[in-house]
Amino acid sequence: MKSRIAVLASGGGSNLQAILDHLDALGHRRAGDVVLVASNRQDAGAMERAERRTIATAVLTDPGPSALDELLTSHEIDLVALAGYIRLVPPEIVVKYDGRIVNVHPGLLPAFGGPGMYGQRVHRAVLEAGVRVTGVTVHFVNEQYDRGKIIAQWPVPVFATDDAGTLAARVLRVEHLVYPRVVQGVASGRLSLQNCATAGIEFVDSKPAFTLLPHEDSRLAENIDLALGC
Ligand code: GRF
């Protein structure tokens, strides 16, 4: 049976799109279907993307646990993927869906995470700190912002010429490759709280090597598949 996935998003929804496209590409091998997209904003681009696909949508006006609980229950949701969702998931929901809520963060947690660290703020902080490597983290959600168990990370280089915009674009491209694969892995049960996969590892000539981007997206996707054991 396929997992029923809800995506919660506050923004443009490019990660939602990447999940939809990846599950489409997997065809009958996909472990789940996105059956609900919910947002705290009616005008979020993610809502429009969902409507175009005739996926059920809901606006979460009330930040409390009851409305979200009711929504997830009524759509018989197995797995929740946060994709640029800026609200904290209420602790009651975190407990009920333990190990079944995942989030993508555009940085290498636990650095550059926590309350207020989202979107361009993450990339600006990375540039201000002068670090040379940033990346993508996918983690299970607990009751604290960005502190749940890490499932997968992938590095992305920071270049001297970067501004927050160029860095965000480079990181987002990797989010689109890593996040859908982790969603598939969690939906299938292969990745779980007990069995978190991996750090970012590139395979060069079949040998693991810690190298960095940029590469062709297709090669990078293959390497992420290998690292995640897809
Ligand atoms: C992504 O960078 C995600 O990591 C962050 O917010 C951004 C959302 O982008 N939490 P999109 O709405 O998926 O395009």
Coordinates of N, CA and C and ligand atoms in Angstrom, one line a residue:
M1 N 0.8 -1.2 0.0 CA 0.0 0.0 0.0 C 0.9 1.3 0.0
K2 N 0.5 2.2 -0.8 CA 1.3 3.4 -0.9 C 1.0 4.3 0.3
S3 N 2.1 5.0 0.8 CA 1.9 6.0 1.9 C 1.1 7.2 1.4
R4 N 0.3 7.7 2.2 CA -0.4 8.9 1.9 C 0.4 10.1 2.5
I5 N 0.9 11.0 1.6 CA 1.8 12.0 2.0 C 1.1 13.4 2.0
A6 N 1.3 14.1 3.1 CA 0.9 15.5 3.1 C 2.2 16.4 3.0
V7 N 2.1 17.5 2.2 CA 3.2 18.4 2.2 C 2.7 19.7 2.8
L8 N 3.5 20.3 3.7 CA 3.1 21.6 4.3 C 4.2 22.6 3.8
A9 N 3.7 23.7 3.2 CA 4.6 24.6 2.6 C 4.1 26.0 2.8
S10 N 5.0 27.0 2.9 CA 4.6 28.4 3.1 C 5.0 29.2 1.9
G11 N 5.8 28.7 1.0 CA 6.4 29.5 -0.1 C 6.1 29.0 -1.5
G12 N 7.1 29.2 -2.3 CA 6.9 28.9 -3.7 C 6.6 27.4 -4.1
G13 N 7.1 26.5 -3.3 CA 6.7 25.1 -3.5 C 7.6 24.4 -4.4
S14 N 8.8 24.9 -4.7 CA 9.7 24.2 -5.6 C 10.1 22.8 -5.1
N15 N 10.2 22.7 -3.8 CA 10.5 21.3 -3.2 C 9.3 20.4 -3.3
L16 N 8.1 21.0 -3.1 CA 6.9 20.2 -3.4 C 6.9 19.6 -4.8
Q17 N 7.2 20.5 -5.8 CA 7.3 20.1 -7.2 C 8.3 19.0 -7.4
A18 N 9.5 19.2 -6.8 CA 10.5 18.2 -6.9 C 10.0 16.8 -6.4
I19 N 9.3 16.8 -5.3 CA 8.8 15.6 -4.8 C 7.8 15.0 -5.7
L20 N 6.9 15.8 -6.2 CA 5.9 15.3 -7.2 C 6.5 14.7 -8.4
D21 N 7.5 15.4 -8.9 CA 8.2 15.0 -10.2 C 9.0 13.7 -9.9
H22 N 9.6 13.6 -8.8 CA 10.4 12.4 -8.5 C 9.4 11.2 -8.3
L23 N 8.3 11.3 -7.6 CA 7.4 10.2 -7.4 C 6.8 9.8 -8.8
D24 N 6.5 10.8 -9.6 CA 6.0 10.5 -11.0 C 7.1 9.7 -11.7
A25 N 8.3 10.1 -11.6 CA 9.4 9.4 -12.4 C 9.6 8.0 -11.9
L26 N 9.3 7.8 -10.6 CA 9.4 6.4 -10.1 C 8.3 5.5 -10.5
G27 N 7.2 6.1 -10.9 CA 6.0 5.4 -11.4 C 5.6 4.4 -10.4
H28 N 5.4 3.1 -10.8 CA 4.9 2.1 -9.9 C 5.8 1.8 -8.7
R29 N 7.1 2.2 -8.8 CA 8.0 2.0 -7.7 C 7.9 3.0 -6.6
R30 N 7.1 4.1 -6.8 CA 7.0 5.1 -5.8 C 6.3 4.5 -4.6
A31 N 6.8 5.0 -3.4 CA 6.3 4.4 -2.2 C 5.1 5.2 -1.6
G32 N 4.8 6.3 -2.2 CA 3.7 7.2 -1.7 C 3.2 8.1 -2.7
D33 N 2.1 8.7 -2.4 CA 1.5 9.8 -3.2 C 1.2 11.0 -2.4
V34 N 1.4 12.2 -2.9 CA 1.1 13.4 -2.2 C -0.4 13.6 -2.4
V35 N -1.2 13.5 -1.3 CA -2.6 13.5 -1.4 C -3.2 14.8 -0.8
L36 N -2.3 15.6 -0.1 CA -2.7 16.8 0.5 C -1.6 17.8 0.6
V37 N -1.9 19.1 0.2 CA -0.9 20.2 0.4 C -1.6 21.2 1.3
A38 N -0.9 21.6 2.4 CA -1.5 22.6 3.3 C -0.5 23.7 3.5
S39 N -1.1 24.9 3.7 CA -0.2 26.1 3.9 C -0.8 27.0 4.9
N40 N 0.0 27.8 5.6 CA -0.6 28.9 6.4 C -0.9 30.1 5.5
R41 N -0.6 30.0 4.2 CA -0.9 31.1 3.3 C -1.6 30.6 2.1
Q42 N -2.8 31.2 1.9 CA -3.6 30.9 0.7 C -2.9 31.2 -0.6
D43 N -2.0 32.2 -0.6 CA -1.4 32.7 -1.8 C 0.0 32.0 -2.0
A44 N 0.3 31.0 -1.2 CA 1.6 30.3 -1.4 C 1.6 29.6 -2.8
G45 N 2.8 29.8 -3.5 CA 2.9 29.1 -4.8 C 2.7 27.6 -4.7
A46 N 3.0 27.0 -3.6 CA 2.8 25.6 -3.4 C 1.3 25.2 -3.6
M47 N 0.4 26.1 -3.2 CA -1.0 25.8 -3.2 C -1.4 25.8 -4.7
E48 N -0.9 26.7 -5.5 CA -1.2 26.7 -6.9 C -0.7 25.5 -7.6
R49 N 0.5 25.1 -7.2 CA 1.1 23.9 -7.8 C 0.2 22.7 -7.5
A50 N -0.3 22.6 -6.3 CA -1.2 21.5 -5.9 C -2.5 21.5 -6.7
E51 N -3.1 22.7 -6.8 CA -4.3 22.8 -7.5 C -4.2 22.4 -8.9
R52 N -3.1 22.8 -9.6 CA -2.8 22.4 -11.0 C -2.9 20.9 -11.1
R53 N -2.5 20.2 -10.0 CA -2.4 18.7 -10.1 C -3.7 18.1 -9.5
T54 N -4.6 18.9 -9.2 CA -5.9 18.5 -8.5 C -5.6 17.7 -7.2
I55 N -4.6 18.1 -6.5 CA -4.3 17.6 -5.2 C -5.1 18.4 -4.1
A56 N -5.7 17.8 -3.2 CA -6.4 18.5 -2.1 C -5.6 19.6 -1.4
T57 N -6.1 20.7 -1.2 CA -5.4 21.8 -0.5 C -6.2 22.2 0.7
A58 N -5.4 22.8 1.7 CA -6.1 23.4 2.9 C -5.3 24.5 3.4
V59 N -5.9 25.6 3.8 CA -5.3 26.7 4.5 C -5.3 26.6 6.0
L60 N -4.2 26.6 6.6 CA -4.1 26.5 8.1 C -4.1 27.8 8.7
T61 N -5.3 28.3 9.0 CA -5.4 29.6 9.6 C -5.0 29.6 11.1
D62 N -5.5 28.5 11.7 CA -5.3 28.3 13.1 C -3.9 27.5 13.4
P63 N -3.0 28.2 14.1 CA -1.7 27.5 14.3 C -1.7 26.4 15.3
G64 N -2.8 26.2 16.1 CA -2.9 25.2 17.1 C -3.0 23.8 16.6
P65 N -2.9 22.8 17.5 CA -2.8 21.4 17.0 C -4.1 20.8 16.5
S66 N -5.3 21.3 17.0 CA -6.5 20.6 16.6 C -6.8 20.6 15.1
A67 N -6.7 21.8 14.5 CA -7.1 21.9 13.1 C -6.1 21.0 12.3
L68 N -4.8 21.1 12.6 CA -3.9 20.3 11.8 C -4.2 18.8 12.0
D69 N -4.4 18.4 13.3 CA -4.7 17.0 13.6 C -5.9 16.5 12.8
E70 N -6.9 17.3 12.8 CA -8.2 16.9 12.1 C -7.9 16.8 10.6
L71 N -7.2 17.7 10.1 CA -6.9 17.7 8.7 C -6.1 16.4 8.3
L72 N -5.0 16.1 9.1 CA -4.2 15.0 8.7 C -5.0 13.7 8.9
T73 N -5.8 13.7 10.0 CA -6.6 12.5 10.2 C -7.6 12.3 9.1
S74 N -8.3 13.3 8.7 CA -9.4 13.2 7.7 C -8.8 12.8 6.4
H75 N -7.5 13.1 6.1 CA -7.0 12.7 4.8 C -6.1 11.4 5.0
E76 N -6.2 10.8 6.2 CA -5.5 9.5 6.5 C -4.1 9.6 6.1
I77 N -3.4 10.6 6.6 CA -2.0 10.9 6.2 C -1.1 10.0 7.0
D78 N -0.1 9.4 6.3 CA 0.9 8.5 6.9 C 2.2 9.3 7.2
L79 N 2.5 10.2 6.3 CA 3.8 10.9 6.3 C 3.6 12.4 6.0
V80 N 4.3 13.2 6.8 CA 4.2 14.7 6.5 C 5.6 15.2 6.1
A81 N 5.6 15.9 5.0 CA 6.9 16.5 4.5 C 6.8 18.0 4.6
L82 N 7.6 18.6 5.4 CA 7.6 20.1 5.5 C 8.5 20.6 4.4
A83 N 8.0 21.5 3.6 CA 8.8 22.0 2.5 C 8.7 23.5 2.5
G84 N 9.6 24.1 3.2 CA 9.6 25.6 3.4 C 8.4 26.0 4.2
Y85 N 8.1 25.2 5.2 CA 6.9 25.6 6.1 C 7.5 26.3 7.3
I86 N 7.0 27.5 7.5 CA 7.7 28.4 8.5 C 7.2 28.2 9.9
R87 N 6.0 27.6 10.1 CA 5.4 27.4 11.4 C 6.1 26.2 12.1
L88 N 6.1 26.3 13.5 CA 6.5 25.2 14.3 C 5.3 24.2 14.3
V89 N 5.6 22.9 14.1 CA 4.6 21.9 14.2 C 4.3 21.7 15.7
P90 N 3.0 21.8 16.0 CA 2.7 21.7 17.5 C 3.1 20.4 18.1
P91 N 3.6 20.4 19.3 CA 4.2 19.2 19.9 C 3.2 18.0 19.9
E92 N 1.9 18.3 20.1 CA 1.0 17.2 20.1 C 1.1 16.4 18.7
I93 N 1.3 17.1 17.7 CA 1.3 16.5 16.3 C 2.7 15.7 16.2
V94 N 3.7 16.4 16.7 CA 5.1 15.7 16.6 C 5.0 14.4 17.3
V95 N 4.4 14.4 18.5 CA 4.3 13.1 19.3 C 3.5 12.1 18.5
K96 N 2.4 12.5 18.0 CA 1.5 11.6 17.3 C 2.1 11.0 16.0
Y97 N 2.9 11.8 15.3 CA 3.5 11.4 14.1 C 5.0 11.2 14.2
D98 N 5.4 10.7 15.4 CA 6.8 10.5 15.6 C 7.5 9.7 14.6
G99 N 8.5 10.2 14.0 CA 9.2 9.5 12.9 C 8.5 9.5 11.6
R100 N 7.4 10.3 11.5 CA 6.7 10.4 10.3 C 6.5 11.8 9.8
I101 N 7.3 12.7 10.3 CA 7.4 14.1 9.8 C 8.8 14.4 9.5
V102 N 9.1 14.9 8.3 CA 10.4 15.2 7.8 C 10.5 16.7 7.4
N103 N 11.7 17.2 7.4 CA 11.9 18.6 7.0 C 13.2 18.7 6.2
V104 N 13.2 19.7 5.2 CA 14.5 20.0 4.6 C 14.9 21.3 5.0
H105 N 16.2 21.4 5.3 CA 16.8 22.7 5.7 C 18.0 23.1 4.8
P106 N 18.0 24.3 4.4 CA 19.1 24.7 3.4 C 20.4 25.0 4.0
G107 N 20.9 24.2 4.9 CA 22.2 24.4 5.5 C 22.6 23.1 6.2
L108 N 23.8 23.0 6.7 CA 24.3 21.8 7.4 C 24.0 21.9 8.9
L109 N 22.9 21.4 9.3 CA 22.5 21.4 10.7 C 23.5 20.6 11.5
P110 N 23.8 20.9 12.8 CA 23.0 21.9 13.6 C 23.5 23.4 13.4
A111 N 24.5 23.6 12.5 CA 24.9 25.0 12.3 C 23.8 25.7 11.5
F112 N 23.6 27.0 11.7 CA 22.8 27.8 10.9 C 21.3 27.3 10.9
G113 N 20.9 26.9 12.0 CA 19.5 26.4 12.1 C 18.8 27.1 13.4
G114 N 17.6 26.7 13.6 CA 16.9 27.2 14.8 C 15.9 28.2 14.5
P115 N 15.3 28.8 15.5 CA 14.2 29.8 15.3 C 14.7 30.9 14.5
G116 N 13.9 31.3 13.5 CA 14.3 32.5 12.7 C 15.3 32.2 11.6
M117 N 15.8 31.0 11.6 CA 16.8 30.7 10.5 C 16.1 29.9 9.4
Y118 N 15.6 30.7 8.5 CA 15.0 30.1 7.3 C 15.2 31.0 6.1
G119 N 15.0 30.4 4.9 CA 15.2 31.1 3.7 C 16.5 31.8 3.6
Q120 N 16.5 33.0 3.0 CA 17.8 33.7 2.8 C 18.5 34.0 4.0
R121 N 17.9 34.0 5.2 CA 18.6 34.3 6.4 C 19.7 33.3 6.6
V122 N 19.4 32.0 6.3 CA 20.4 31.0 6.5 C 21.6 31.3 5.6
H123 N 21.4 31.6 4.3 CA 22.5 31.8 3.4 C 23.3 33.1 3.8
R124 N 22.6 34.1 4.2 CA 23.3 35.3 4.7 C 24.2 35.0 5.9
A125 N 23.7 34.2 6.8 CA 24.5 33.9 8.0 C 25.7 33.0 7.6
V126 N 25.5 32.1 6.6 CA 26.6 31.3 6.1 C 27.7 32.2 5.5
L127 N 27.3 33.2 4.7 CA 28.2 34.1 4.1 C 28.9 34.9 5.1
E128 N 28.2 35.4 6.1 CA 28.8 36.3 7.1 C 29.8 35.5 8.0
A129 N 29.5 34.2 8.2 CA 30.4 33.4 9.0 C 31.7 33.0 8.2
G130 N 31.6 33.2 6.9 CA 32.8 32.9 6.1 C 33.1 31.4 5.9
V131 N 32.1 30.5 6.2 CA 32.4 29.1 6.0 C 32.5 28.8 4.5
R132 N 33.2 27.7 4.2 CA 33.5 27.4 2.8 C 32.6 26.3 2.3
V133 N 31.9 25.6 3.2 CA 31.0 24.5 2.8 C 29.7 24.7 3.5
T134 N 28.6 24.7 2.7 CA 27.2 24.7 3.3 C 26.6 23.4 2.8
G135 N 25.3 23.3 2.7 CA 24.7 22.1 2.2 C 23.2 22.0 2.5
V136 N 22.8 20.8 2.5 CA 21.3 20.5 2.7 C 21.2 19.4 3.8
T137 N 20.3 19.6 4.7 CA 20.0 18.6 5.7 C 18.5 18.2 5.6
V138 N 18.3 16.9 5.6 CA 16.9 16.4 5.8 C 16.9 15.7 7.1
H139 N 15.9 16.1 7.9 CA 15.8 15.5 9.3 C 14.4 15.2 9.7
F140 N 14.2 14.3 10.7 CA 12.9 14.1 11.3 C 12.6 15.3 12.1
V141 N 11.3 15.6 12.3 CA 10.9 16.8 13.0 C 10.6 16.4 14.5
N142 N 11.2 17.2 15.4 CA 10.8 17.0 16.8 C 10.2 18.4 17.3
E143 N 10.2 18.5 18.6 CA 9.4 19.7 19.1 C 10.3 21.0 19.0
Q144 N 11.5 20.9 18.6 CA 12.4 22.1 18.5 C 12.7 22.4 17.0
Y145 N 12.8 23.6 16.6 CA 13.1 24.0 15.2 C 14.5 23.4 14.8
D146 N 14.5 22.6 13.8 CA 15.7 22.1 13.2 C 16.6 21.2 14.1
R147 N 16.0 20.6 15.1 CA 16.8 19.8 16.0 C 16.5 18.3 16.0
G148 N 15.6 17.9 15.1 CA 15.3 16.4 15.1 C 16.4 15.6 14.4
K149 N 16.3 14.3 14.5 CA 17.3 13.4 14.1 C 17.6 13.6 12.6
I150 N 18.9 13.7 12.3 CA 19.3 13.9 10.9 C 19.2 12.6 10.1
I151 N 18.6 12.7 8.9 CA 18.5 11.6 8.0 C 19.6 11.6 7.0
A152 N 19.8 12.7 6.3 CA 20.7 12.8 5.3 C 21.3 14.2 5.1
Q153 N 22.5 14.3 4.8 CA 23.1 15.7 4.5 C 23.9 15.6 3.2
W154 N 24.0 16.7 2.5 CA 24.8 16.8 1.3 C 25.5 18.1 1.3
P155 N 26.8 18.1 1.0 CA 27.5 19.4 1.0 C 27.4 20.2 -0.3
V156 N 27.5 21.5 -0.1 CA 27.5 22.4 -1.3 C 28.6 23.4 -1.0
P157 N 29.4 23.7 -2.0 CA 30.5 24.7 -1.8 C 30.0 26.1 -1.7
V158 N 30.7 26.9 -1.0 CA 30.4 28.4 -1.0 C 31.6 29.0 -1.7
F159 N 31.2 29.8 -2.7 CA 32.3 30.5 -3.5 C 32.5 31.9 -3.0
A160 N 33.7 32.4 -3.2 CA 34.0 33.8 -2.8 C 33.1 34.8 -3.4
T161 N 32.6 34.5 -4.6 CA 31.8 35.5 -5.4 C 30.3 35.4 -5.0
D162 N 30.0 34.5 -4.1 CA 28.5 34.3 -3.8 C 27.9 35.4 -3.1
D163 N 26.6 35.7 -3.4 CA 25.7 36.4 -2.5 C 24.6 35.5 -2.1
A164 N 23.7 36.0 -1.2 CA 22.7 35.0 -0.7 C 21.9 34.4 -1.8
G165 N 21.7 35.2 -2.9 CA 20.9 34.7 -4.0 C 21.6 33.5 -4.7
T166 N 22.8 33.7 -5.1 CA 23.5 32.6 -5.9 C 23.7 31.4 -5.0
L167 N 24.0 31.6 -3.7 CA 24.2 30.5 -2.8 C 22.8 29.7 -2.6
A168 N 21.8 30.5 -2.4 CA 20.4 29.8 -2.3 C 20.1 29.0 -3.5
A169 N 20.4 29.5 -4.7 CA 20.1 28.7 -5.9 C 20.9 27.5 -6.0
R170 N 22.2 27.5 -5.6 CA 23.0 26.3 -5.6 C 22.5 25.3 -4.6
V171 N 22.1 25.8 -3.5 CA 21.7 24.8 -2.4 C 20.3 24.3 -2.8
L172 N 19.4 25.1 -3.3 CA 18.1 24.6 -3.7 C 18.1 23.5 -4.7
R173 N 19.1 23.6 -5.7 CA 19.2 22.6 -6.7 C 19.5 21.3 -6.0
V174 N 20.3 21.3 -5.0 CA 20.6 20.0 -4.3 C 19.4 19.6 -3.4
E175 N 18.7 20.5 -2.8 CA 17.5 20.1 -2.1 C 16.6 19.3 -3.0
H176 N 16.4 19.8 -4.2 CA 15.5 19.2 -5.1 C 15.9 17.7 -5.5
L177 N 17.2 17.4 -5.3 CA 17.7 16.1 -5.6 C 17.6 15.2 -4.4
V178 N 18.0 15.8 -3.2 CA 18.1 15.0 -2.0 C 16.7 14.7 -1.4
Y179 N 15.9 15.8 -1.3 CA 14.7 15.7 -0.5 C 13.7 14.6 -1.0
P180 N 13.4 14.7 -2.3 CA 12.4 13.7 -2.8 C 12.9 12.2 -2.6
R181 N 14.2 12.0 -2.6 CA 14.7 10.7 -2.4 C 14.6 10.2 -1.0
V182 N 14.8 11.2 -0.1 CA 14.6 10.8 1.3 C 13.1 10.6 1.6
V183 N 12.2 11.4 1.0 CA 10.8 11.2 1.2 C 10.4 9.8 0.7
Q184 N 10.9 9.4 -0.4 CA 10.6 8.1 -0.9 C 11.1 7.0 0.0
G185 N 12.3 7.3 0.6 CA 13.0 6.3 1.5 C 12.2 6.2 2.8
V186 N 11.7 7.3 3.3 CA 10.9 7.2 4.5 C 9.5 6.6 4.2
A187 N 8.9 7.0 3.1 CA 7.6 6.4 2.7 C 7.7 4.9 2.6
S188 N 8.8 4.4 2.1 CA 8.9 3.0 1.9 C 9.2 2.2 3.1
G189 N 9.7 3.0 4.2 CA 10.0 2.4 5.5 C 11.5 2.0 5.5
R190 N 12.2 2.3 4.4 CA 13.7 1.9 4.4 C 14.5 2.9 5.3
L191 N 14.0 4.2 5.3 CA 14.7 5.1 6.2 C 13.7 5.4 7.4
S192 N 14.2 5.3 8.6 CA 13.4 5.5 9.7 C 14.2 6.1 10.9
L193 N 13.5 6.4 12.0 CA 14.2 7.0 13.1 C 15.3 6.0 13.6
Q194 N 15.1 4.7 13.4 CA 16.0 3.7 13.8 C 17.1 3.5 12.7
N195 N 16.8 3.9 11.5 CA 17.7 3.6 10.4 C 17.9 4.8 9.5
C196 N 18.6 5.8 10.1 CA 18.9 7.0 9.3 C 20.1 6.7 8.5
A197 N 20.1 7.2 7.2 CA 21.0 6.7 6.3 C 22.5 7.2 6.4
T198 N 22.7 8.5 6.2 CA 23.9 8.8 5.5 C 24.4 10.3 5.7
A199 N 25.6 10.4 5.4 CA 26.1 11.8 5.2 C 26.3 11.9 3.7
G200 N 26.7 13.1 3.2 CA 26.8 13.3 1.8 C 28.1 12.6 1.3
I201 N 28.0 11.6 0.5 CA 29.2 10.9 0.1 C 29.1 10.8 -1.5
E202 N 30.1 11.2 -2.1 CA 30.2 11.0 -3.6 C 30.9 9.7 -3.9
F203 N 30.5 9.1 -4.9 CA 31.2 7.9 -5.3 C 32.0 8.2 -6.6
V204 N 33.3 8.0 -6.5 CA 34.1 8.2 -7.7 C 34.8 6.9 -8.0
D205 N 34.6 6.5 -9.3 CA 35.0 5.1 -9.7 C 34.6 4.1 -8.7
S206 N 33.4 4.1 -8.2 CA 32.8 3.2 -7.3 C 33.4 3.3 -5.9
K207 N 34.3 4.2 -5.6 CA 34.9 4.3 -4.3 C 34.3 5.6 -3.7
P208 N 33.8 5.5 -2.4 CA 33.3 6.7 -1.8 C 34.4 7.7 -1.6
A209 N 34.1 9.0 -1.9 CA 35.0 10.1 -1.8 C 34.2 11.3 -1.4
F210 N 34.8 12.1 -0.6 CA 34.1 13.3 -0.2 C 34.5 14.4 -1.1
T211 N 33.8 14.6 -2.2 CA 34.1 15.6 -3.1 C 32.9 16.5 -3.2
L212 N 33.0 17.6 -3.8 CA 31.9 18.6 -3.8 C 31.4 18.9 -5.2
L213 N 30.3 19.5 -5.3 CA 29.7 20.0 -6.5 C 30.7 21.0 -7.2
P214 N 30.4 21.5 -8.4 CA 29.3 21.2 -9.2 C 29.5 20.0 -10.1
H215 N 28.4 19.3 -10.4 CA 28.4 18.2 -11.3 C 27.1 18.3 -12.1
E216 N 27.1 17.5 -13.1 CA 25.8 17.3 -13.8 C 24.7 16.9 -12.8
D217 N 23.5 17.4 -12.9 CA 22.4 17.0 -12.0 C 22.2 15.5 -12.1
S218 N 22.4 14.9 -13.3 CA 22.1 13.5 -13.4 C 23.1 12.6 -12.6
R219 N 24.4 13.1 -12.7 CA 25.4 12.3 -12.0 C 25.2 12.5 -10.5
L220 N 24.9 13.7 -10.1 CA 24.7 14.0 -8.7 C 23.5 13.1 -8.2
A221 N 22.5 13.1 -9.0 CA 21.3 12.3 -8.6 C 21.7 10.8 -8.4
E222 N 22.5 10.3 -9.3 CA 23.0 8.9 -9.2 C 23.8 8.7 -7.9
N223 N 24.6 9.7 -7.6 CA 25.5 9.5 -6.4 C 24.6 9.6 -5.1
I224 N 23.6 10.5 -5.1 CA 22.7 10.6 -4.0 C 22.0 9.2 -3.8
D225 N 21.5 8.7 -4.9 CA 20.8 7.4 -4.9 C 21.7 6.3 -4.3
L226 N 23.0 6.3 -4.7 CA 24.0 5.4 -4.1 C 24.2 5.6 -2.6
A227 N 24.4 6.8 -2.3 CA 24.6 7.2 -0.8 C 23.4 6.8 0.0
L228 N 22.2 7.0 -0.5 CA 21.0 6.7 0.3 C 20.6 5.2 0.1
G229 N 21.3 4.5 -0.7 CA 21.0 3.1 -0.9 C 19.7 2.9 -1.6
C230 N 19.4 3.9 -2.5 CA 18.1 3.8 -3.2 C 18.1 2.7 -4.3
Ligands
GRF1 C1 13.9 25.9 0.7 O1 15.2 26.4 0.6 C2 13.8 25.1 2.0 O2 14.9 24.5 2.4 C3 13.5 26.2 3.0 O3 12.7 27.1 2.3 C4 12.9 27.0 0.9 C5 11.6 26.7 0.3 O4 11.6 26.7 -1.1 N1 13.0 25.7 4.2 P1 10.3 26.1 -1.9 O5 9.1 26.8 -1.3 O6 10.3 24.7 -1.8 O7 10.6 26.6 -3.3

